[in-house]
Amino acid sequence: NPVIASAFMKPDTGGESKGPKKSSRFDLRPAFMNGYRGFLFWSLNHRAIVVVGVIGIFIGSIMALKAANLDVEFFPSTTPERGRVSIRAAEGTSLPATNRVSEQLEEFLMGLDNIESFQADVGAGGGRMDVRSSEGTPYLGSISFDFMDREHWTEHPEATIEKLRQFIPTVAGARVRIEKARMGPPTGAPVNIEVSGRDFDVLAEVSDDVQSIIKDIKGLTDLRDDFSEGRPELRLEFERVLSNQLILQGLRIVAGTVRTAVYGSKATVYRLGEEEFDVTVKAAERFRNNREDIGDLVISGKEGRQIPLSSVTHLRSDVGATSIRHVDRRRIITVSADAEGRSGAEVLKEAREKLKGYSKRDVQLSYTGENKEMAKARGFLAQALVIGIFLIAMVLLTQFNSIGQASIILFSVLLSMVGVFWGLIINQMAFGVMMTGVGIISLAGVVVNNAIVLIDFINKQMKEGKALTEAIVEAGTVRLRPVLLTAGTTILGLVPMAQGFDFNIREMKFVSGSGSMEFWGPMAIAVIYGLMFATILTLVVVPVMYHLVSSGQERMSGFLERHPILQRATVLIGVVAASVLAVLMIAGISAMNG
């Protein structure tokens, strides 16, 4: 900056202009400057009114925020650009049957003009192999779809999703649910209730009860659980005593025979050039279509006898569990749901109210998912803010060598929250734990800059021998323009993010209300409104606080000089307070690191 200034800025020589001076009657700067000086003089002469008024505004803003009853959300709710339909038929359903369900949904999606493209996956868990079987999961499927670009919407994507949601009950043969793409990291469902206990049948009953209790909550959609009734299976009960009399290595022989007949066993390897192919041997399909065929399988017994499988086993139909989740050695079924039209936190709060009186012996209800992640993020951001303010305080103490002046700046950081509160109220915007929280932490670093410059200039004026009031007014007048410029340019730089201004390079045109605004807007709004109020603090409240602190310090210094014992006690209290703050900072950093 100094190099550029030396090249482009010309000094005022002080000489008289050769031509007539231009009229400055339209120049509002002198009038504005004089008005500010007059208001600053009034504020310094009515310090108590200014301080009490600012504290009253802070308390009133908190009450207004509470009265506005704004939602609290983890990450901002955004308009989805894509979505996914999950299909889950009964376990044991064949691939063609699952595909028929998928085709019904595909035909409906084809008729929606707002859908640009979609892709259907049937079997193998919708593109994922099932860890329980090498043959995948033919009863699962999924359809991923993309919406048109924002400028080509025929309707809002939420309206399209609502049409799809109304069509889903007409689809028979599977459980179908919609998942909207969300910005930010995966956090789980807004409503996520873990039902834990030891008896799986009781858990299934409690899961049904929970869903019946909360299903009518306004805004709660896509209610489901992860309870699996299991896949149908044919169970062979082995007659160990009888088989040991008839067959050598009875259980091993029976199991191997059944596996070879039904699933197949690797017999050899067929080689063709450098490629190898496994040769699997199993019974022809007509010999394994029903349970009677399994019972007719022949096993080689002792002394070369051929023994039917039905002679040493009993066959019965059963249902086998596919998977059982455990946490802390307790079985768990998870009931989850999404929120539509209301924030997830508000829907979850109502669900907890409805379930408050519900209890079952040896069964616990835990609220996890997005709620758990939001609580962790809130704690982390609070710790980060406290540690950030502490580090700022350390720098200010080093810079000014004054606890009072450092406290003035930290007080202005606290009061800047008033702007954040009114920004949320005016825009009717939910308080985002992550994005608004990050904006508040950013604001804490931005607000201190102008206050530091102003207080430093006051200190220089005081060293030059000027009176306290004169030094404060002179510093405020000189720093008025740079304070307004730095705040104004920062605010204007954030306006495109807050309003969603963007430039479409492909079509070479400006657009407003882009999708990224919904995600980044809360952070920009927090900084913009907070900085607007903080600028007023810097120009009015900081000078008033400086006057109060300086006057108080002068009186306190005179008092301590007359009482040396109290002076030593004050130093001791300062050392103890600094030690406590250092311990708290170390504890906070340790907690953040786990």
XYZ file of N, CA, C and O in Angstrom, residues 342-449:
432
model
N -41.455 -27.827 8.853
C -41.040 -27.403 10.188
C -39.599 -27.844 10.392
O -39.129 -28.788 9.745
N -38.906 -27.196 11.306
C -37.526 -27.588 11.564
C -37.498 -28.935 12.267
O -38.429 -29.313 12.993
N -36.409 -29.663 12.049
C -36.256 -30.971 12.684
C -36.251 -30.860 14.195
O -36.795 -31.732 14.895
N -35.635 -29.790 14.732
C -35.574 -29.619 16.183
C -36.970 -29.440 16.775
O -37.288 -29.973 17.851
N -37.824 -28.705 16.079
C -39.184 -28.465 16.574
C -40.015 -29.746 16.536
O -40.754 -30.056 17.480
N -39.880 -30.509 15.454
C -40.615 -31.777 15.349
C -40.135 -32.751 16.419
O -40.933 -33.443 17.069
N -38.821 -32.824 16.624
C -38.278 -33.734 17.638
C -38.736 -33.330 19.032
O -39.048 -34.190 19.865
N -38.790 -32.019 19.292
C -39.246 -31.554 20.603
C -40.676 -32.013 20.880
O -40.990 -32.482 21.988
N -41.547 -31.925 19.878
C -42.932 -32.370 20.066
C -43.000 -33.884 20.233
O -43.805 -34.397 21.032
N -42.145 -34.610 19.507
C -42.111 -36.068 19.659
C -41.687 -36.468 21.071
O -42.251 -37.392 21.670
N -40.705 -35.765 21.613
C -40.267 -36.073 22.975
C -41.359 -35.779 23.984
O -41.508 -36.506 24.987
N -42.122 -34.715 23.742
C -43.232 -34.394 24.647
C -44.275 -35.502 24.631
O -44.804 -35.892 25.672
N -44.592 -35.998 23.425
C -45.610 -37.042 23.321
C -45.148 -38.361 23.942
O -45.962 -39.143 24.457
N -43.840 -38.627 23.903
C -43.314 -39.891 24.429
C -42.875 -39.798 25.882
O -42.339 -40.765 26.425
N -43.074 -38.622 26.497
C -42.570 -38.427 27.859
C -43.195 -39.430 28.833
O -42.527 -39.948 29.728
N -44.476 -39.717 28.691
C -45.134 -40.614 29.628
C -45.075 -42.079 29.257
O -45.595 -42.932 29.992
N -44.454 -42.387 28.116
C -44.420 -43.788 27.667
C -43.225 -44.505 28.297
O -42.109 -43.977 28.315
N -43.456 -45.697 28.825
C -42.367 -46.486 29.397
C -42.689 -47.969 29.253
O -43.847 -48.376 29.206
N -41.649 -48.746 29.186
C -41.770 -50.202 29.077
C -40.617 -50.804 29.869
O -39.486 -50.316 29.798
N -40.885 -51.854 30.583
C -39.856 -52.445 31.438
C -38.661 -52.907 30.610
O -38.825 -53.557 29.590
N -37.483 -52.545 31.064
C -36.209 -52.946 30.454
C -36.053 -52.429 29.021
O -35.351 -53.015 28.214
N -36.735 -51.333 28.692
C -36.601 -50.724 27.370
C -36.265 -49.244 27.563
O -36.878 -48.563 28.382
N -35.282 -48.777 26.814
C -34.861 -47.379 26.888
C -35.054 -46.694 25.542
O -34.859 -47.310 24.497
N -35.421 -45.405 25.593
C -35.546 -44.589 24.388
C -34.438 -43.542 24.399
O -34.288 -42.796 25.370
N -33.640 -43.498 23.332
C -32.555 -42.526 23.203
C -32.764 -41.722 21.935
O -33.133 -42.275 20.892
N -32.514 -40.412 22.015
C -32.707 -39.514 20.874
C -31.335 -39.172 20.287
O -30.528 -38.496 20.913
N -31.082 -39.708 19.099
C -29.757 -39.561 18.479
C -29.918 -38.898 17.111
O -30.782 -38.069 16.908
N -29.090 -39.277 16.164
C -29.181 -38.727 14.820
C -28.757 -37.272 14.783
O -27.769 -36.866 15.403
N -29.530 -36.459 14.068
C -29.202 -35.043 13.918
C -29.203 -34.325 15.260
O -28.394 -33.418 15.498
N -30.082 -34.729 16.175
C -30.159 -34.098 17.486
C -28.853 -34.262 18.250
O -28.341 -33.318 18.866
N -28.266 -35.452 18.214
C -27.008 -35.726 18.910
C -25.864 -34.944 18.283
O -25.029 -34.355 18.984
N -25.801 -34.926 16.945
C -24.731 -34.198 16.259
C -24.854 -32.690 16.494
O -23.842 -31.987 16.615
N -26.100 -32.190 16.575
C -26.304 -30.763 16.805
C -25.819 -30.371 18.194
O -25.218 -29.308 18.380
N -26.075 -31.222 19.184
C -25.605 -30.929 20.544
C -24.084 -30.914 20.601
O -23.484 -30.050 21.257
N -23.438 -31.852 19.909
C -21.975 -31.872 19.882
C -21.427 -30.629 19.197
O -20.453 -30.016 19.664
N -22.027 -30.229 18.080
C -21.562 -29.045 17.360
C -21.768 -27.784 18.188
O -20.918 -26.889 18.194
N -22.903 -27.706 18.901
C -23.164 -26.526 19.734
C -22.108 -26.401 20.830
O -21.593 -25.314 21.097
N -21.746 -27.519 21.451
C -20.713 -27.491 22.474
C -19.355 -27.097 21.918
O -18.615 -26.313 22.525
N -19.028 -27.639 20.744
C -17.736 -27.309 20.131
C -17.645 -25.833 19.779
O -16.636 -25.170 20.045
N -18.704 -25.274 19.168
C -18.683 -23.874 18.767
C -18.631 -22.956 19.983
O -17.980 -21.902 19.948
N -19.319 -23.329 21.059
C -19.261 -22.515 22.275
C -17.840 -22.489 22.835
O -17.338 -21.428 23.242
N -17.188 -23.645 22.853
C -15.803 -23.694 23.321
C -14.888 -22.885 22.410
O -14.009 -22.150 22.878
N -15.103 -23.004 21.099
C -14.268 -22.252 20.160
C -14.442 -20.753 20.355
O -13.470 -19.981 20.295
N -15.681 -20.303 20.609
C -15.936 -18.876 20.820
C -15.258 -18.387 22.092
O -14.627 -17.313 22.109
N -15.369 -19.163 23.174
C -14.763 -18.760 24.447
C -13.243 -18.681 24.309
O -12.608 -17.711 24.744
N -12.654 -19.698 23.696
C -11.194 -19.704 23.538
C -10.759 -18.583 22.596
O -9.737 -17.921 22.819
N -11.541 -18.337 21.533
C -11.211 -17.252 20.614
C -11.223 -15.901 21.318
O -10.315 -15.082 21.131
N -12.247 -15.650 22.147
C -12.315 -14.385 22.882
C -11.159 -14.274 23.870
O -10.574 -13.198 24.067
N -10.797 -15.404 24.499
C -9.665 -15.381 25.434
C -8.367 -15.027 24.709
O -7.568 -14.216 25.202
N -8.153 -15.596 23.541
C -6.938 -15.293 22.786
C -6.924 -13.832 22.331
O -5.880 -13.164 22.335
N -8.111 -13.326 21.930
C -8.216 -11.905 21.577
C -7.854 -11.043 22.788
O -7.131 -10.048 22.679
N -8.354 -11.444 23.968
C -8.064 -10.676 25.184
C -6.570 -10.655 25.480
O -6.021 -9.627 25.906
N -5.890 -11.779 25.252
C -4.455 -11.819 25.500
C -3.703 -10.838 24.587
O -2.789 -10.137 25.010
N -4.126 -10.791 23.314
C -3.485 -9.857 22.379
C -3.762 -8.414 22.785
O -2.872 -7.550 22.749
N -4.995 -8.124 23.185
C -5.353 -6.757 23.575
C -4.599 -6.322 24.823
O -4.168 -5.166 24.929
N -4.452 -7.227 25.783
C -3.697 -6.885 26.988
C -2.241 -6.597 26.652
O -1.626 -5.686 27.216
N -1.687 -7.369 25.730
C -0.309 -7.130 25.317
C -0.176 -5.804 24.581
O 0.797 -5.071 24.745
N -1.189 -5.487 23.771
C -1.144 -4.275 22.951
C -1.309 -3.015 23.789
O -0.549 -2.047 23.651
N -2.307 -2.998 24.663
C -2.649 -1.776 25.393
C -2.123 -1.744 26.824
O -2.137 -0.685 27.451
N -1.727 -2.910 27.342
C -1.242 -2.982 28.729
C -2.284 -2.407 29.688
O -1.958 -1.702 30.644
N -3.556 -2.711 29.394
C -4.645 -2.169 30.200
C -5.816 -3.134 30.172
O -6.349 -3.448 29.094
N -6.193 -3.606 31.355
C -7.359 -4.495 31.434
C -8.627 -3.733 31.062
O -9.528 -4.266 30.403
N -8.705 -2.480 31.468
C -9.899 -1.687 31.183
C -10.132 -1.513 29.703
O -11.249 -1.706 29.203
N -9.093 -1.138 28.938
C -9.257 -0.927 27.503
C -9.541 -2.237 26.773
O -10.332 -2.261 25.814
N -8.911 -3.326 27.207
C -9.223 -4.631 26.604
C -10.672 -5.023 26.878
O -11.367 -5.575 26.020
N -11.169 -4.703 28.078
C -12.554 -5.027 28.431
C -13.544 -4.248 27.584
O -14.624 -4.750 27.247
N -13.192 -2.994 27.228
C -14.085 -2.196 26.378
C -14.314 -2.900 25.046
O -15.445 -3.012 24.556
N -13.239 -3.383 24.452
C -13.348 -4.031 23.136
C -14.113 -5.345 23.245
O -14.963 -5.665 22.401
N -13.844 -6.123 24.293
C -14.568 -7.384 24.469
C -16.044 -7.121 24.744
O -16.913 -7.898 24.327
N -16.354 -6.028 25.435
C -17.747 -5.654 25.682
C -18.455 -5.335 24.366
O -19.625 -5.676 24.170
N -17.733 -4.692 23.452
C -18.319 -4.387 22.148
C -18.576 -5.652 21.344
O -19.538 -5.732 20.573
N -17.714 -6.672 21.511
C -17.951 -7.961 20.844
C -19.242 -8.580 21.338
O -20.060 -9.102 20.566
N -19.462 -8.535 22.652
C -20.692 -9.090 23.225
C -21.918 -8.347 22.716
O -22.920 -8.958 22.324
N -21.846 -7.001 22.688
C -23.008 -6.219 22.261
C -23.283 -6.349 20.767
O -24.404 -6.097 20.321
N -22.278 -6.737 19.987
C -22.515 -6.911 18.555
C -23.509 -8.029 18.278
O -24.067 -8.120 17.180
N -23.743 -8.900 19.267
C -24.732 -9.970 19.112
C -26.125 -9.403 18.882
O -26.986 -10.077 18.320
N -26.364 -8.149 19.333
C -27.666 -7.526 19.105
C -27.976 -7.483 17.614
O -29.105 -7.767 17.173
N -26.979 -7.134 16.808
C -27.188 -7.101 15.362
C -27.511 -8.465 14.795
O -28.358 -8.598 13.897
N -26.860 -9.512 15.322
C -27.149 -10.877 14.855
C -28.592 -11.241 15.167
O -29.314 -11.794 14.320
N -29.040 -10.920 16.394
C -30.411 -11.250 16.799
C -31.430 -10.585 15.874
O -32.364 -11.242 15.383
N -31.237 -9.281 15.617
C -32.211 -8.575 14.787
C -32.102 -8.984 13.322
O -33.097 -8.926 12.585
N -30.932 -9.409 12.885
C -30.815 -9.947 11.531
C -31.673 -11.185 11.345
O -32.355 -11.361 10.327
N -31.667 -12.071 12.354
C -32.505 -13.278 12.297
C -33.989 -12.919 12.367
O -34.813 -13.502 11.656
N -34.326 -11.946 13.233
C -35.737 -11.574 13.394
C -36.275 -10.916 12.136
O -37.368 -11.258 11.644
N -35.527 -9.961 11.583
C -36.002 -9.230 10.400
C -36.175 -10.160 9.208
O -37.156 -10.054 8.452
N -35.237 -11.087 9.023
C -35.299 -12.002 7.881
C -36.085 -13.272 8.181
O -36.184 -14.141 7.302
N -36.633 -13.376 9.417
C -37.382 -14.570 9.813
C -36.594 -15.838 9.453
O -37.103 -16.764 8.810
N -35.365 -15.856 9.900
C -34.435 -16.927 9.558
C -34.173 -17.788 10.789
O -33.998 -17.266 11.901
N -34.168 -19.090 10.610
C -33.891 -19.998 11.717
C -32.452 -19.822 12.201
O -31.552 -19.485 11.426
N -32.252 -20.044 13.491
C -30.899 -19.974 14.042
C -30.186 -21.264 13.685
O -30.518 -22.332 14.197
N -29.198 -21.166 12.794
C -28.442 -22.343 12.383
C -27.263 -22.569 13.310
O -26.405 -21.691 13.460
N -27.236 -23.722 13.960
C -26.165 -24.006 14.917
C -24.802 -23.897 14.242
O -23.863 -23.314 14.790
N -24.678 -24.432 13.021
C -23.378 -24.417 12.355
C -23.130 -23.086 11.656
O -22.145 -22.397 11.935
N -23.985 -22.687 10.722
C -23.684 -21.535 9.870
C -23.805 -20.217 10.640
O -22.928 -19.348 10.548
N -24.864 -20.025 11.429
C -24.965 -18.817 12.243
C -23.881 -18.805 13.308
O -23.308 -17.751 13.615
N -23.585 -19.985 13.870
C -22.521 -20.064 14.871
C -21.172 -19.680 14.307
O -20.401 -18.936 14.932
N -20.859 -20.158 13.104
C -19.596 -19.785 12.464
C -19.577 -18.286 12.163
O -18.544 -17.619 12.303
N -20.725 -17.726 11.773
C -20.808 -16.287 11.526
C -20.529 -15.477 12.777
O -19.843 -14.444 12.725
N -21.032 -15.935 13.932
C -20.802 -15.226 15.191
C -19.319 -15.257 15.562
O -18.747 -14.253 16.004
N -18.680 -16.420 15.384
C -17.251 -16.524 15.689
C -16.445 -15.627 14.746
O -15.493 -14.948 15.158
N -16.825 -15.593 13.467
C -16.148 -14.699 12.511
C -16.337 -13.243 12.916
O -15.410 -12.432 12.829
N -17.552 -12.909 13.348
C -17.866 -11.535 13.740
C -16.992 -11.083 14.906
O -16.552 -9.931 14.955
N -16.731 -11.996 15.846
C -15.904 -11.652 16.999
C -14.516 -11.195 16.561
O -13.914 -10.308 17.183
N -13.996 -11.781 15.477
C -12.686 -11.374 14.986
C -12.716 -10.086 14.195
O -11.723 -9.342 14.163
N -13.861 -9.789 13.558
C -13.959 -8.593 12.713
C -14.243 -7.348 13.541
O -13.692 -6.272 13.293
N -15.094 -7.491 14.564
C -15.568 -6.338 15.329
C -14.421 -5.622 16.031
O -14.424 -4.387 16.166
N -13.429 -6.371 16.497
C -12.371 -5.756 17.311
C -11.497 -4.799 16.503
O -10.846 -3.921 17.084
N -11.451 -4.934 15.178
C -10.480 -4.167 14.393
C -10.667 -2.659 14.537
O -9.726 -1.922 14.853
